[in-house]
């Protein structure tokens, strides 16, 4: 199943027609676990704010609010649905059961970092909420990192597209943000590797 169900052109058309509703619902549904192009929706919203079609404050509020609420919905779906829910989601993306178990275990060991930094990685944005619920992460802790990540992610994506959109084509902005997502993925990978290395070092020291 493709990660993004809507093309850039379709997102632009929806944003022109429905404005803030497109931004809010699109981000909410993506963060709740539906593979919609949340980053594209946010960038298009910021781009339209830069052209004067929408207000910057409205786009920011919709992006951040949709992200926090959507991830919270995903959290409670994971909390109530448990492993069967994650297994069904994994089948949509053609993940094997072994891969899902590995992702779940790694997430449990690095839940706060994954929730916060996952904002900048498409797959983690979709899976972070349900995974946090399945892993039993305390909701107050989840909400804190979820909100901090949403504010940072929303501020960067909407802000960049708002200011750059006045001088740079939308397609170029999307390319730059894709590179930013790869950079964030690299940071997450380094954090996981570092923690695994420290854990193994501690185990050897205790022998």
PDB file of N, CA, C and O in Angstrom, residues 33-62:
ATOM      1  N   UNK A  33      -3.121   7.408  12.210  1.00  0.00           N
ATOM      2  CA  UNK A  33      -2.701   6.127  11.656  1.00  0.00           C
ATOM      3  C   UNK A  33      -3.082   5.889  10.216  1.00  0.00           C
ATOM      4  O   UNK A  33      -2.802   4.832   9.666  1.00  0.00           O
ATOM      5  N   UNK A  34      -3.704   6.869   9.570  1.00  0.00           N
ATOM      6  CA  UNK A  34      -4.089   6.726   8.164  1.00  0.00           C
ATOM      7  C   UNK A  34      -2.990   7.335   7.290  1.00  0.00           C
ATOM      8  O   UNK A  34      -2.567   8.467   7.528  1.00  0.00           O
ATOM      9  N   UNK A  35      -2.502   6.587   6.283  1.00  0.00           N
ATOM     10  CA  UNK A  35      -1.343   7.051   5.505  1.00  0.00           C
ATOM     11  C   UNK A  35      -1.662   8.173   4.531  1.00  0.00           C
ATOM     12  O   UNK A  35      -1.662   8.002   3.322  1.00  0.00           O
ATOM     13  N   UNK A  36      -1.925   9.360   5.077  1.00  0.00           N
ATOM     14  CA  UNK A  36      -2.109  10.550   4.261  1.00  0.00           C
ATOM     15  C   UNK A  36      -0.812  11.370   4.274  1.00  0.00           C
ATOM     16  O   UNK A  36      -0.032  11.278   5.228  1.00  0.00           O
ATOM     17  N   UNK A  37      -0.582  12.193   3.249  1.00  0.00           N
ATOM     18  CA  UNK A  37       0.664  12.974   3.173  1.00  0.00           C
ATOM     19  C   UNK A  37       0.627  14.212   4.063  1.00  0.00           C
ATOM     20  O   UNK A  37       0.481  15.343   3.590  1.00  0.00           O
ATOM     21  N   UNK A  38       0.777  14.008   5.361  1.00  0.00           N
ATOM     22  CA  UNK A  38       0.665  15.111   6.311  1.00  0.00           C
ATOM     23  C   UNK A  38       1.643  16.239   6.061  1.00  0.00           C
ATOM     24  O   UNK A  38       1.284  17.421   6.170  1.00  0.00           O
ATOM     25  N   UNK A  39       2.875  15.885   5.737  1.00  0.00           N
ATOM     26  CA  UNK A  39       3.876  16.924   5.488  1.00  0.00           C
ATOM     27  C   UNK A  39       3.503  17.769   4.280  1.00  0.00           C
ATOM     28  O   UNK A  39       3.618  18.996   4.296  1.00  0.00           O
ATOM     29  N   UNK A  40       3.016  17.101   3.229  1.00  0.00           N
ATOM     30  CA  UNK A  40       2.594  17.821   2.028  1.00  0.00           C
ATOM     31  C   UNK A  40       1.425  18.755   2.343  1.00  0.00           C
ATOM     32  O   UNK A  40       1.399  19.913   1.902  1.00  0.00           O
ATOM     33  N   UNK A  41       0.464  18.259   3.124  1.00  0.00           N
ATOM     34  CA  UNK A  41      -0.695  19.071   3.492  1.00  0.00           C
ATOM     35  C   UNK A  41      -0.260  20.313   4.268  1.00  0.00           C
ATOM     36  O   UNK A  41      -0.739  21.428   4.030  1.00  0.00           O
ATOM     37  N   UNK A  42       0.669  20.125   5.210  1.00  0.00           N
ATOM     38  CA  UNK A  42       1.144  21.247   6.017  1.00  0.00           C
ATOM     39  C   UNK A  42       1.889  22.269   5.173  1.00  0.00           C
ATOM     40  O   UNK A  42       1.700  23.487   5.329  1.00  0.00           O
ATOM     41  N   UNK A  43       2.727  21.788   4.287  1.00  0.00           N
ATOM     42  CA  UNK A  43       3.501  22.688   3.428  1.00  0.00           C
ATOM     43  C   UNK A  43       2.578  23.479   2.503  1.00  0.00           C
ATOM     44  O   UNK A  43       2.755  24.693   2.311  1.00  0.00           O
ATOM     45  N   UNK A  44       1.597  22.801   1.928  1.00  0.00           N
ATOM     46  CA  UNK A  44       0.650  23.494   1.052  1.00  0.00           C
ATOM     47  C   UNK A  44      -0.107  24.563   1.839  1.00  0.00           C
ATOM     48  O   UNK A  44      -0.326  25.684   1.354  1.00  0.00           O
ATOM     49  N   UNK A  45      -0.504  24.245   3.077  1.00  0.00           N
ATOM     50  CA  UNK A  45      -1.171  25.239   3.911  1.00  0.00           C
ATOM     51  C   UNK A  45      -0.306  26.461   4.162  1.00  0.00           C
ATOM     52  O   UNK A  45      -0.769  27.606   4.049  1.00  0.00           O
ATOM     53  N   UNK A  46       0.967  26.244   4.503  1.00  0.00           N
ATOM     54  CA  UNK A  46       1.886  27.353   4.704  1.00  0.00           C
ATOM     55  C   UNK A  46       2.120  28.145   3.437  1.00  0.00           C
ATOM     56  O   UNK A  46       2.230  29.378   3.458  1.00  0.00           O
ATOM     57  N   UNK A  47       2.194  27.434   2.320  1.00  0.00           N
ATOM     58  CA  UNK A  47       2.395  28.087   1.021  1.00  0.00           C
ATOM     59  C   UNK A  47       1.218  29.010   0.698  1.00  0.00           C
ATOM     60  O   UNK A  47       1.406  30.139   0.249  1.00  0.00           O
ATOM     61  N   UNK A  48       0.000  28.538   0.950  1.00  0.00           N
ATOM     62  CA  UNK A  48      -1.186  29.354   0.690  1.00  0.00           C
ATOM     63  C   UNK A  48      -1.260  30.543   1.655  1.00  0.00           C
ATOM     64  O   UNK A  48      -1.765  31.609   1.298  1.00  0.00           O
ATOM     65  N   UNK A  49      -0.756  30.349   2.871  1.00  0.00           N
ATOM     66  CA  UNK A  49      -0.696  31.475   3.812  1.00  0.00           C
ATOM     67  C   UNK A  49       0.277  32.524   3.300  1.00  0.00           C
ATOM     68  O   UNK A  49       0.031  33.738   3.415  1.00  0.00           O
ATOM     69  N   UNK A  50       1.388  32.092   2.725  1.00  0.00           N
ATOM     70  CA  UNK A  50       2.364  33.029   2.181  1.00  0.00           C
ATOM     71  C   UNK A  50       1.821  33.814   0.998  1.00  0.00           C
ATOM     72  O   UNK A  50       2.228  34.958   0.756  1.00  0.00           O
ATOM     73  N   UNK A  51       0.891  33.205   0.264  1.00  0.00           N
ATOM     74  CA  UNK A  51       0.300  33.903  -0.889  1.00  0.00           C
ATOM     75  C   UNK A  51      -0.880  34.771  -0.496  1.00  0.00           C
ATOM     76  O   UNK A  51      -1.453  35.464  -1.347  1.00  0.00           O
ATOM     77  N   UNK A  52      -1.265  34.717   0.790  1.00  0.00           N
ATOM     78  CA  UNK A  52      -2.365  35.548   1.265  1.00  0.00           C
ATOM     79  C   UNK A  52      -3.723  34.886   1.199  1.00  0.00           C
ATOM     80  O   UNK A  52      -4.733  35.478   1.613  1.00  0.00           O
ATOM     81  N   UNK A  53      -3.785  33.642   0.705  1.00  0.00           N
ATOM     82  CA  UNK A  53      -5.076  32.953   0.597  1.00  0.00           C
ATOM     83  C   UNK A  53      -5.575  32.489   1.964  1.00  0.00           C
ATOM     84  O   UNK A  53      -6.778  32.426   2.212  1.00  0.00           O
ATOM     85  N   UNK A  54      -4.640  32.110   2.859  1.00  0.00           N
ATOM     86  CA  UNK A  54      -4.981  31.699   4.223  1.00  0.00           C
ATOM     87  C   UNK A  54      -4.158  32.533   5.203  1.00  0.00           C
ATOM     88  O   UNK A  54      -3.169  33.156   4.819  1.00  0.00           O
ATOM     89  N   UNK A  55      -4.546  32.501   6.464  1.00  0.00           N
ATOM     90  CA  UNK A  55      -3.794  33.206   7.501  1.00  0.00           C
ATOM     91  C   UNK A  55      -2.760  32.270   8.119  1.00  0.00           C
ATOM     92  O   UNK A  55      -3.044  31.096   8.385  1.00  0.00           O
ATOM     93  N   UNK A  56      -1.570  32.811   8.375  1.00  0.00           N
ATOM     94  CA  UNK A  56      -0.501  32.005   8.964  1.00  0.00           C
ATOM     95  C   UNK A  56      -0.921  31.438  10.313  1.00  0.00           C
ATOM     96  O   UNK A  56      -0.693  30.256  10.592  1.00  0.00           O
ATOM     97  N   UNK A  57      -1.523  32.248  11.166  1.00  0.00           N
ATOM     98  CA  UNK A  57      -1.920  31.776  12.497  1.00  0.00           C
ATOM     99  C   UNK A  57      -2.945  30.647  12.404  1.00  0.00           C
ATOM    100  O   UNK A  57      -2.906  29.683  13.186  1.00  0.00           O
ATOM    101  N   UNK A  58      -3.848  30.734  11.441  1.00  0.00           N
ATOM    102  CA  UNK A  58      -4.856  29.692  11.278  1.00  0.00           C
ATOM    103  C   UNK A  58      -4.258  28.379  10.823  1.00  0.00           C
ATOM    104  O   UNK A  58      -4.625  27.307  11.317  1.00  0.00           O
ATOM    105  N   UNK A  59      -3.318  28.441   9.876  1.00  0.00           N
ATOM    106  CA  UNK A  59      -2.661  27.223   9.392  1.00  0.00           C
ATOM    107  C   UNK A  59      -1.846  26.577  10.509  1.00  0.00           C
ATOM    108  O   UNK A  59      -1.874  25.358  10.700  1.00  0.00           O
ATOM    109  N   UNK A  60      -1.113  27.406  11.269  1.00  0.00           N
ATOM    110  CA  UNK A  60      -0.323  26.881  12.387  1.00  0.00           C
ATOM    111  C   UNK A  60      -1.213  26.197  13.416  1.00  0.00           C
ATOM    112  O   UNK A  60      -0.912  25.088  13.881  1.00  0.00           O
ATOM    113  N   UNK A  61      -2.315  26.850  13.772  1.00  0.00           N
ATOM    114  CA  UNK A  61      -3.226  26.285  14.771  1.00  0.00           C
ATOM    115  C   UNK A  61      -3.813  24.962  14.286  1.00  0.00           C
ATOM    116  O   UNK A  61      -3.907  23.990  15.055  1.00  0.00           O
ATOM    117  N   UNK A  62      -4.197  24.892  13.024  1.00  0.00           N
ATOM    118  CA  UNK A  62      -4.780  23.664  12.474  1.00  0.00           C
ATOM    119  C   UNK A  62      -3.747  22.538  12.398  1.00  0.00           C
ATOM    120  O   UNK A  62      -4.059  21.380  12.710  1.00  0.00           O
TER     121      UNK A  62
END
